[in-house]
PDB file of C-alpha atoms in Angstrom:
ATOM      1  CA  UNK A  25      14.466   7.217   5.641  1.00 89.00           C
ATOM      2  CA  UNK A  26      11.907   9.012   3.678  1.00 97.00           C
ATOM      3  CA  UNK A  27       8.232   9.675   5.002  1.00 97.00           C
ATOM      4  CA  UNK A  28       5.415  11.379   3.688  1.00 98.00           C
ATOM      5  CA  UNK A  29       2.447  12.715   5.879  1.00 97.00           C
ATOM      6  CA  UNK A  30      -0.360  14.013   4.190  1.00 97.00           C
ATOM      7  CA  UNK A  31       1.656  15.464   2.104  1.00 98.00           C
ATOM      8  CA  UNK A  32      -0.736  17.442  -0.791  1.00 97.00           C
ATOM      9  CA  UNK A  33       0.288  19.855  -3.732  1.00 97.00           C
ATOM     10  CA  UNK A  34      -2.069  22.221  -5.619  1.00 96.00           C
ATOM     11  CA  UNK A  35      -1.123  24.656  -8.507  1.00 94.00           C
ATOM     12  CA  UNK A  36      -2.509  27.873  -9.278  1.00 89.00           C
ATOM     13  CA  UNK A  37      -2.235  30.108 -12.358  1.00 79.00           C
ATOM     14  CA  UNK A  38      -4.185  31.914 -14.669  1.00 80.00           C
ATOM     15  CA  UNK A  39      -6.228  29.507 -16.099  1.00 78.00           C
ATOM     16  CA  UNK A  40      -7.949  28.473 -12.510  1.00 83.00           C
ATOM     17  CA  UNK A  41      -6.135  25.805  -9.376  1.00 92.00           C
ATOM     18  CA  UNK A  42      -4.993  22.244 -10.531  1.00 92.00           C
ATOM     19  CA  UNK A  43      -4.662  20.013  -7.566  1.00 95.00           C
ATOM     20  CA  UNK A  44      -1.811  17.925  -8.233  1.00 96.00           C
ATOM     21  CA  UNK A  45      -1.248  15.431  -5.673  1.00 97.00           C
ATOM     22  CA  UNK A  46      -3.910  14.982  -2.349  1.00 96.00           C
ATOM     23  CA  UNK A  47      -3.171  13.537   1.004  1.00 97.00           C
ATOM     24  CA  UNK A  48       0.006  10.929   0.335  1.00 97.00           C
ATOM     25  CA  UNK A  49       1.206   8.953   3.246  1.00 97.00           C
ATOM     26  CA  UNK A  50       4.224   7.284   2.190  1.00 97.00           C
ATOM     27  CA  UNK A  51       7.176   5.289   3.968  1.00 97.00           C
ATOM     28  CA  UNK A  52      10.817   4.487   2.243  1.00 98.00           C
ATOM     29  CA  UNK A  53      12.815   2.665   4.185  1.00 97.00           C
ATOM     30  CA  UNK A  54      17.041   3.231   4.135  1.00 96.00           C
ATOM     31  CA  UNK A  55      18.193   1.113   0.977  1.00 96.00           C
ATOM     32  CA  UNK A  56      14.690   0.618  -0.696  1.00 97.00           C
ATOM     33  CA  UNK A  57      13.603   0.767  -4.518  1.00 97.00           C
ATOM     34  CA  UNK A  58      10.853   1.944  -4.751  1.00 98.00           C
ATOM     35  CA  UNK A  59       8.581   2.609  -8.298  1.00 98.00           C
ATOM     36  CA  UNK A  60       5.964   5.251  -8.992  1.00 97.00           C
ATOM     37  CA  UNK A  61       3.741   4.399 -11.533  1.00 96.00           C
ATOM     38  CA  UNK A  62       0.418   6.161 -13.243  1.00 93.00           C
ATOM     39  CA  UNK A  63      -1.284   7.342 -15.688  1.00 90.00           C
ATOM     40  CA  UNK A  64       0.382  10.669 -17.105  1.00 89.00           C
ATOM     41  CA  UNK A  65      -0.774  13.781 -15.753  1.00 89.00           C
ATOM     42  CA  UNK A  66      -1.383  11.802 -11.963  1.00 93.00           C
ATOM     43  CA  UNK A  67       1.461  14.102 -10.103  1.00 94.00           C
ATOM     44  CA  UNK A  68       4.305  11.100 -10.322  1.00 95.00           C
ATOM     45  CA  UNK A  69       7.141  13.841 -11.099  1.00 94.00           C
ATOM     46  CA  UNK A  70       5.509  16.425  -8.862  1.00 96.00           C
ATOM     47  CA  UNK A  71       6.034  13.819  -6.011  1.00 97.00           C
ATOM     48  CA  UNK A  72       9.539  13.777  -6.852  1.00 96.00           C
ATOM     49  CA  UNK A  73      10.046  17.380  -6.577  1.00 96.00           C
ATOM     50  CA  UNK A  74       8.338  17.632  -3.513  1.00 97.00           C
ATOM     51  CA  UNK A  75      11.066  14.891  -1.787  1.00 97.00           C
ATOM     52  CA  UNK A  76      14.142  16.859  -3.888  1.00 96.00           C
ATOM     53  CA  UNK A  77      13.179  20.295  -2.505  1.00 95.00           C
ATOM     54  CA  UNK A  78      12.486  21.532  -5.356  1.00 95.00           C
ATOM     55  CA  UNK A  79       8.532  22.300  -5.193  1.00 96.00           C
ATOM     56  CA  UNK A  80       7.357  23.490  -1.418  1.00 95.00           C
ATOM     57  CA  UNK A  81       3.909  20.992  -0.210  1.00 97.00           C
ATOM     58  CA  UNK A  82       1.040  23.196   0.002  1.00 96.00           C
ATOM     59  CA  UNK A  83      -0.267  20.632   2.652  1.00 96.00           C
ATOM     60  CA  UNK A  84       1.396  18.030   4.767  1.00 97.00           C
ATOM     61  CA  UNK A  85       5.100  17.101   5.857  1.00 97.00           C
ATOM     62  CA  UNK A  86       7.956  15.248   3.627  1.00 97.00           C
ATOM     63  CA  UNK A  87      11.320  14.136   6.363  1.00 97.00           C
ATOM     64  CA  UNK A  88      14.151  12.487   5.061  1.00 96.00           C
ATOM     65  CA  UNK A  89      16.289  10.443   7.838  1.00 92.00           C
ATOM     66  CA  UNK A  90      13.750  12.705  10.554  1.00 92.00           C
ATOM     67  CA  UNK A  91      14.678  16.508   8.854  1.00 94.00           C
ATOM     68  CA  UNK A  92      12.174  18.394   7.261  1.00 95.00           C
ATOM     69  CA  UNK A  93      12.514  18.528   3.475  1.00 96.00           C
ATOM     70  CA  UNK A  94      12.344  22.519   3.383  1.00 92.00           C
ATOM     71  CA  UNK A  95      14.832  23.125   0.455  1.00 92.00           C
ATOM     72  CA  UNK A  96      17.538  20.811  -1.760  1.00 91.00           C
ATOM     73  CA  UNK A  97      19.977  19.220   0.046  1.00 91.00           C
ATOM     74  CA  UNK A  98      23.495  17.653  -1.366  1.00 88.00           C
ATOM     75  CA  UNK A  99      22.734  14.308   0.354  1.00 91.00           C
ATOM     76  CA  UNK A 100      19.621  14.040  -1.899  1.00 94.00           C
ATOM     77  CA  UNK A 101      20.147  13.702  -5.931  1.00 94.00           C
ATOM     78  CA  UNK A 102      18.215  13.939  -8.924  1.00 93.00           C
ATOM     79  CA  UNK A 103      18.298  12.438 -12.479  1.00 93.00           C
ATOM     80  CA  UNK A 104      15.748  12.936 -15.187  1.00 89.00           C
ATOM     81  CA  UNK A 105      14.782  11.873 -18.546  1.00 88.00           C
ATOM     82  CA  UNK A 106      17.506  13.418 -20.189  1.00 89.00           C
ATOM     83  CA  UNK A 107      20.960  13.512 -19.775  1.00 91.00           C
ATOM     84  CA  UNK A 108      21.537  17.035 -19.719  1.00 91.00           C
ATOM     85  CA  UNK A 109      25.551  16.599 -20.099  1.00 95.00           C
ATOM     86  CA  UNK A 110      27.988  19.564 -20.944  1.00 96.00           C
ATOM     87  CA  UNK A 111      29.126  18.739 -24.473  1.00 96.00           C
ATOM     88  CA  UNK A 112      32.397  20.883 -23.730  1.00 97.00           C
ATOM     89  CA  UNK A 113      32.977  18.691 -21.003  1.00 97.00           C
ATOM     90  CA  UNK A 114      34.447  14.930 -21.001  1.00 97.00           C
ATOM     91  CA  UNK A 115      32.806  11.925 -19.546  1.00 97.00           C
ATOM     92  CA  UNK A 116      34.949  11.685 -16.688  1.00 96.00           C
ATOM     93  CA  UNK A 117      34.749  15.856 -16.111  1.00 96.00           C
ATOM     94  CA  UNK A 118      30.806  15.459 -16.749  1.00 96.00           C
ATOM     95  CA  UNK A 119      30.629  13.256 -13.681  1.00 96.00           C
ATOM     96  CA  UNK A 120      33.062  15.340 -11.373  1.00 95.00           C
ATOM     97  CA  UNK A 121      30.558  18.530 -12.209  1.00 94.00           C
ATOM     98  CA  UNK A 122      29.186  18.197  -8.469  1.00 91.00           C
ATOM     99  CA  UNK A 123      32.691  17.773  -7.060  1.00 91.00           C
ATOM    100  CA  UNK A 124      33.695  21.420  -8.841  1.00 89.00           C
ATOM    101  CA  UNK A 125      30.097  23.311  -7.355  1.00 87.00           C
ATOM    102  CA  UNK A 126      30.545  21.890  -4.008  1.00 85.00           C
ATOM    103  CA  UNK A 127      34.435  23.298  -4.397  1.00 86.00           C
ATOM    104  CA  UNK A 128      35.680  19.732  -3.498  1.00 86.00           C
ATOM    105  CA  UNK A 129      38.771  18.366  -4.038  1.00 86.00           C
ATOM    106  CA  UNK A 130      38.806  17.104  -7.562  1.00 86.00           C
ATOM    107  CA  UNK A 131      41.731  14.560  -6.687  1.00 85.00           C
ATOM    108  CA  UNK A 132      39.989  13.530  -3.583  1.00 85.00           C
ATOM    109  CA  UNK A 133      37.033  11.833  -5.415  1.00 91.00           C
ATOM    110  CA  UNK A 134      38.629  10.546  -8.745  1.00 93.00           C
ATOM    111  CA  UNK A 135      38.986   7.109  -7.808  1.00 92.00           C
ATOM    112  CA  UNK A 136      35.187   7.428  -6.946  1.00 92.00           C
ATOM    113  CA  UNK A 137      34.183   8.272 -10.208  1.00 95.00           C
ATOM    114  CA  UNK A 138      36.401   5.660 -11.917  1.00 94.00           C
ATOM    115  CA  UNK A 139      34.784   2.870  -9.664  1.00 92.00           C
ATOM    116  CA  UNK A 140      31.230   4.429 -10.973  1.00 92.00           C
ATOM    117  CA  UNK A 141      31.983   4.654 -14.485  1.00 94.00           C
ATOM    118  CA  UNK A 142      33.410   0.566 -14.067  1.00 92.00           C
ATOM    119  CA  UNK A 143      30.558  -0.183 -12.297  1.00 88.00           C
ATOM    120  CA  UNK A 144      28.197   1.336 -15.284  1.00 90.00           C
ATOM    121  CA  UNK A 145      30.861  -0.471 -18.438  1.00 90.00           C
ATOM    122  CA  UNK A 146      31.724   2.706 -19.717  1.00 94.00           C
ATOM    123  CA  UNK A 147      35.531   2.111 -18.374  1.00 95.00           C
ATOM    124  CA  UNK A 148      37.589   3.607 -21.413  1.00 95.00           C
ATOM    125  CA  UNK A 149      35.312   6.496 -21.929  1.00 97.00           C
ATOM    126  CA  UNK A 150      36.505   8.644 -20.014  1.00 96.00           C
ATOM    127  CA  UNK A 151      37.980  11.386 -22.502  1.00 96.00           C
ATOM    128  CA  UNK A 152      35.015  10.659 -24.987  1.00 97.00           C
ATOM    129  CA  UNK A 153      32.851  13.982 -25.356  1.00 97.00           C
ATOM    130  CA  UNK A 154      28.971  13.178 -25.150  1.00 96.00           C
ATOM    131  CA  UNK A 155      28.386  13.676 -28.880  1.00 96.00           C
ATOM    132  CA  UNK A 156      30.705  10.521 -29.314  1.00 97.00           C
ATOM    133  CA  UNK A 157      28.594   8.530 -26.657  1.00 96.00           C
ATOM    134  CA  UNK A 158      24.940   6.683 -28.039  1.00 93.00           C
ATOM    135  CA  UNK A 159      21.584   7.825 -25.722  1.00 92.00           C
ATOM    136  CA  UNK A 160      22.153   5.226 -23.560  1.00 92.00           C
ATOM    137  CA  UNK A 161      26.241   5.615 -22.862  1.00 94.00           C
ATOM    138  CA  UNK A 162      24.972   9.284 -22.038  1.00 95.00           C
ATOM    139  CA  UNK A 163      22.294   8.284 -19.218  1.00 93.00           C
ATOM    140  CA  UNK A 164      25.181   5.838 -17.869  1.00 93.00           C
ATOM    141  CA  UNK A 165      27.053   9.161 -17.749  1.00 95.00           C
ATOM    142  CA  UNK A 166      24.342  11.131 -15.976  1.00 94.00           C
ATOM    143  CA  UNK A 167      23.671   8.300 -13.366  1.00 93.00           C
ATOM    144  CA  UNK A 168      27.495   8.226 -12.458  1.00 94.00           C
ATOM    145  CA  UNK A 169      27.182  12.170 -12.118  1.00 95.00           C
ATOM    146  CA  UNK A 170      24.056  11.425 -10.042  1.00 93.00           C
ATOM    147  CA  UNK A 171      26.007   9.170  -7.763  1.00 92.00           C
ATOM    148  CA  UNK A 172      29.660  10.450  -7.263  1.00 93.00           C
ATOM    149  CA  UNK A 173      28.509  12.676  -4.447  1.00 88.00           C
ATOM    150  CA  UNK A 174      27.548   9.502  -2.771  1.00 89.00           C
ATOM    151  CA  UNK A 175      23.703  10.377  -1.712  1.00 92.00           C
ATOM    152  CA  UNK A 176      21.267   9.110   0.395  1.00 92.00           C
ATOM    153  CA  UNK A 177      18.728   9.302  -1.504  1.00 95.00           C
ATOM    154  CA  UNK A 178      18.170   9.028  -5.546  1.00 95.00           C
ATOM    155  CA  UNK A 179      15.338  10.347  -7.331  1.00 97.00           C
ATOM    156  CA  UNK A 180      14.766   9.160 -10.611  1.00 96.00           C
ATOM    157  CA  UNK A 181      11.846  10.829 -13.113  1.00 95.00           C
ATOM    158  CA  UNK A 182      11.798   8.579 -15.636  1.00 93.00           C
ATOM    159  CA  UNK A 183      15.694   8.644 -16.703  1.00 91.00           C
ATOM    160  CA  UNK A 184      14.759   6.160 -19.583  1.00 88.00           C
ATOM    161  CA  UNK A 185      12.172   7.159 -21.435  1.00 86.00           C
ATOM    162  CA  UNK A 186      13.856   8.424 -24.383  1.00 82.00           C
ATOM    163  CA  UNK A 187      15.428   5.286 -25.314  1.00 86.00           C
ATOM    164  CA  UNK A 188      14.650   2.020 -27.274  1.00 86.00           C
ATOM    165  CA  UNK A 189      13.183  -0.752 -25.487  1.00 84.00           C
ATOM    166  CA  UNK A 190      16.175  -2.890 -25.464  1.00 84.00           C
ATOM    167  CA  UNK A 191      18.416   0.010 -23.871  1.00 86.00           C
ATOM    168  CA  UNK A 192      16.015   0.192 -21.795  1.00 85.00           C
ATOM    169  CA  UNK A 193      16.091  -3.158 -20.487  1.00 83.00           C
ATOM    170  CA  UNK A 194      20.061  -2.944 -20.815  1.00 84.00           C
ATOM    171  CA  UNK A 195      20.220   0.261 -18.247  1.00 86.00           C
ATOM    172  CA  UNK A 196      17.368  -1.162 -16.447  1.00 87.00           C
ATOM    173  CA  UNK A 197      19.448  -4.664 -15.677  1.00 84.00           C
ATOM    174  CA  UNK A 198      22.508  -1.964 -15.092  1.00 85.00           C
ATOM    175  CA  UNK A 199      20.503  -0.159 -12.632  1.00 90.00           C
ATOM    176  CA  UNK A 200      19.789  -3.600 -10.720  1.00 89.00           C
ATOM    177  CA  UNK A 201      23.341  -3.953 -10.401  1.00 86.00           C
ATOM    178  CA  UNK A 202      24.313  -0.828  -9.153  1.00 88.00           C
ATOM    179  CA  UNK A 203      21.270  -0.956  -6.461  1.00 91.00           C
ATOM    180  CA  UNK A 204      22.421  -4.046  -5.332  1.00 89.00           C
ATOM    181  CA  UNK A 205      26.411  -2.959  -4.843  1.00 88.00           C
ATOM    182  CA  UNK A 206      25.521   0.776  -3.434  1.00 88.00           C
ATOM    183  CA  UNK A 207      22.344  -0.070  -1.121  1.00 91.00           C
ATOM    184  CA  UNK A 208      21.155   3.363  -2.181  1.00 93.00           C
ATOM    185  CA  UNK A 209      17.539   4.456  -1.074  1.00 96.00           C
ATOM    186  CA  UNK A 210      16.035   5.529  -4.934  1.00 97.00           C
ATOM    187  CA  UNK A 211      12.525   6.722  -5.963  1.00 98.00           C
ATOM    188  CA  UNK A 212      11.738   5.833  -9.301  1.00 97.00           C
ATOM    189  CA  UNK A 213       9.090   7.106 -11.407  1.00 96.00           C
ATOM    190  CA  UNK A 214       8.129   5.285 -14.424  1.00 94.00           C
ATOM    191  CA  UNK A 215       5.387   4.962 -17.233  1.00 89.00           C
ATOM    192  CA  UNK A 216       6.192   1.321 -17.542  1.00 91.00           C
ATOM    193  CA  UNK A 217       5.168  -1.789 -15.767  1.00 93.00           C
ATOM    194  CA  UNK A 218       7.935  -3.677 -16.594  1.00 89.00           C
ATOM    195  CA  UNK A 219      10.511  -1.484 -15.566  1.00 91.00           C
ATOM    196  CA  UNK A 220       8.700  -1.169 -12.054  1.00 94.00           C
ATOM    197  CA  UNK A 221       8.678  -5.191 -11.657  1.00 93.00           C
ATOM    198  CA  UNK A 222      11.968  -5.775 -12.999  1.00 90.00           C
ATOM    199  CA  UNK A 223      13.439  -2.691 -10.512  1.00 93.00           C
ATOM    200  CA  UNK A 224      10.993  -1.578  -7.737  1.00 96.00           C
ATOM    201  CA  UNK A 225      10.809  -3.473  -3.662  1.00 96.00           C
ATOM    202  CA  UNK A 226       7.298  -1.763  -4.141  1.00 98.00           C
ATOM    203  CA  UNK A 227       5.357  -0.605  -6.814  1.00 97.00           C
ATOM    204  CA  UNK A 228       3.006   2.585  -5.544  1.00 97.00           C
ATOM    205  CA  UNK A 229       0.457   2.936  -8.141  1.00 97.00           C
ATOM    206  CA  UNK A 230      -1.376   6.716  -8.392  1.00 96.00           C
ATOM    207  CA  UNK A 231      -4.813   7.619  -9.513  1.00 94.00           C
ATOM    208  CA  UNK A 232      -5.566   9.801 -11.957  1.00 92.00           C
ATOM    209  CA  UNK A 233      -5.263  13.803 -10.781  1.00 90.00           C
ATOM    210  CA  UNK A 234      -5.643  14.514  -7.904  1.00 93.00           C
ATOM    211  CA  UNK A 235      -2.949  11.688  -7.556  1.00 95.00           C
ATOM    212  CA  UNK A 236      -3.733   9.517  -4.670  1.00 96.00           C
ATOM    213  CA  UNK A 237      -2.457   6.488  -3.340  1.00 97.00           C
ATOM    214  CA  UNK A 238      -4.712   3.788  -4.766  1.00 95.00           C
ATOM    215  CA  UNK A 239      -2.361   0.497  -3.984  1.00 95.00           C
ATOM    216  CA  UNK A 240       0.639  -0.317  -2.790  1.00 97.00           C
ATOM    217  CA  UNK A 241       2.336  -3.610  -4.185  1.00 96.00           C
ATOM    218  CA  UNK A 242       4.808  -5.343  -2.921  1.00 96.00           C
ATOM    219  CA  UNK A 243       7.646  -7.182  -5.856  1.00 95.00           C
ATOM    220  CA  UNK A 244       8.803 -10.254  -3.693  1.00 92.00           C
ATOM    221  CA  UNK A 245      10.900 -11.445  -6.377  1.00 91.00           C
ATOM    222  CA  UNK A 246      14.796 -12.398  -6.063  1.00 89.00           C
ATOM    223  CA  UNK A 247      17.279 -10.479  -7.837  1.00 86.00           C
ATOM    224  CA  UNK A 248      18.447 -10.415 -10.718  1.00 81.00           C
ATOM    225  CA  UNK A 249      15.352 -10.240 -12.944  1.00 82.00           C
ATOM    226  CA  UNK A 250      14.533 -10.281 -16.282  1.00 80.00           C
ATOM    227  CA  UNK A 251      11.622 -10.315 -18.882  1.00 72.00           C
ATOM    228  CA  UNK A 252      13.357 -12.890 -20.596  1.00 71.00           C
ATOM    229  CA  UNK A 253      13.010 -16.826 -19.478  1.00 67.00           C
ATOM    230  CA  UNK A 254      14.062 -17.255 -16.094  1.00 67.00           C
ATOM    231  CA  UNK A 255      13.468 -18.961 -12.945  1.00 61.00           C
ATOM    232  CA  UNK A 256      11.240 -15.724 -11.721  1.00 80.00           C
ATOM    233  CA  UNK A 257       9.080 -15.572 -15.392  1.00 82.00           C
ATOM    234  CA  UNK A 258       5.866 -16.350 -13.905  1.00 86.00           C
ATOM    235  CA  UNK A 259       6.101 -14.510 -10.842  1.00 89.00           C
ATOM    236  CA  UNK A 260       7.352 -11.458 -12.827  1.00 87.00           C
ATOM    237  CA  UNK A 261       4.175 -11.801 -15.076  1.00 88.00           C
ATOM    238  CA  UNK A 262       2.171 -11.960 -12.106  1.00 91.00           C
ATOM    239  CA  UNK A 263       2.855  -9.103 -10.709  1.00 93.00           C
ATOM    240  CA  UNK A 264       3.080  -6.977 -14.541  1.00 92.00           C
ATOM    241  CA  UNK A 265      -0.935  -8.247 -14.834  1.00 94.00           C
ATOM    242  CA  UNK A 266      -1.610  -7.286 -11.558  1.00 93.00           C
ATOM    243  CA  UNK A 267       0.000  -3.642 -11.787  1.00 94.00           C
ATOM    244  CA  UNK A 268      -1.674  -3.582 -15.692  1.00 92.00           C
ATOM    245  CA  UNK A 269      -5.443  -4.155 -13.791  1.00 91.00           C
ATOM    246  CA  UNK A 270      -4.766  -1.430 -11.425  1.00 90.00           C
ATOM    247  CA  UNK A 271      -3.987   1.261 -13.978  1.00 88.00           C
ATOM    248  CA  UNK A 272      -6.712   0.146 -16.133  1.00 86.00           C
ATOM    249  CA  UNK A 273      -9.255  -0.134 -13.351  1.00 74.00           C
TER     250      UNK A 273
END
């Protein structure tokens, strides 16, 4: 699905070149979660950009299902840490935005974005404006917008971030969910360990800048999880001490 060969990134300005990112080989397979995590400053959301089309490579290939990522492409959709909802706009009209800059059929893909917005909770909320919706009911919003157009591939720099650690764990469980009802390929990138062991297939942990590849770890844990007691608790604290050694190494 997604593949990265060699793929480097450098930055140059006034102030002298920054080499962001150096020589990552990556693999995603069709339907994967996969978590980025490092240090800040290690090139996670530059990676992003790079797969979105957003940022050109200054070295190396990215392909996405075997076509060169040259450009953004509607099949490939991006959500970051804040919401960034029109507050003229409804919650049901904030998540057909994509539907009215393709020019699609507004009609055609209503029932879509009620099944999304039941899928998220927020069912009933779809006249609300986003001032009437807390931080959380807003990224809910934004990940319905992110999906209506029915991508490939999601992209996801660190979409909660802003909030407080138990709507954070809320969204993250909803985001479990909705991975395992759409099967969609997403990239996630992520300050936290937990939210990479409760969410990610694979964890890819960076170095510091130039952000390499230092590991590769594999979460073979069943879903659901949770942080909470469960039949999984040890093996998720496994793997959270194991990801906490390699960003402290």
């Amino acid at each position: 699905m997604i593949s990265l060969s060699s793929v480097s990134r450098t930055f140059s300005g006034r102030s002298g070149t920054v080499e962001a990112l150096r020589d990552i080989d990556l693999t995603v397979a069709d339907g994967e979660f996969v978590a980025v995590l490092g240090r800040s400053g290690c090139g996670k959301s530059t990676l992003l950009r790079l797969i979105a089309g957003l940022l050109p490579t200054t070295g190396g290939e990215i392909t996405v299902s075997g076509e060169r990522i040259t450009k953004p492409r509607r099949d490939i959709a991006m959500m970051f840490q804040k919401p960034a909802l029109l507050p003229w706009r409804t919650v049901l009209d904030n998540v057909l935005l994509p539907v009215q800059i393709f020019g699609w059929k507004k009609a055609e893909h209503r029932a879509r974005a009620d099944e999304l917005l039941a899928l998220t909770g927020l069912t009933g909320f779809e006249k609300r404006l986003p001032h009437e919706l807390s931080g959380g009911m807003q990224q809910r919003v934004a990940l319905c917008r992110s999906l209506i157009a029915n991508p490939r591939v999601m992209l996801m720099d660190e979409p909660f971030s802003a909030l407080d650690a138990l709507t954070r764990e809320e969204l993250s469980g909803e985001l479990q969910r909705v991975h395992m009802e759409l099967g969609t390929t997403i990239v996630f990138v992520t300050h936290s360990i937990d939210e990479a062991v409760l969410l990610a297939d694979r964890v890819v942990v960076l170095s510091p800048r130039p952000g390499r590849i230092r590991q590769v770890l594999d979460i073979d844990i069943p879903r659901p999880r949770t942080l909470g007691r469960g039949a999984h608790l040890e093996d998720v604290a496994r793997s959270s001490a194991e990801l906490h050694e390699l960003l402290m190494a």
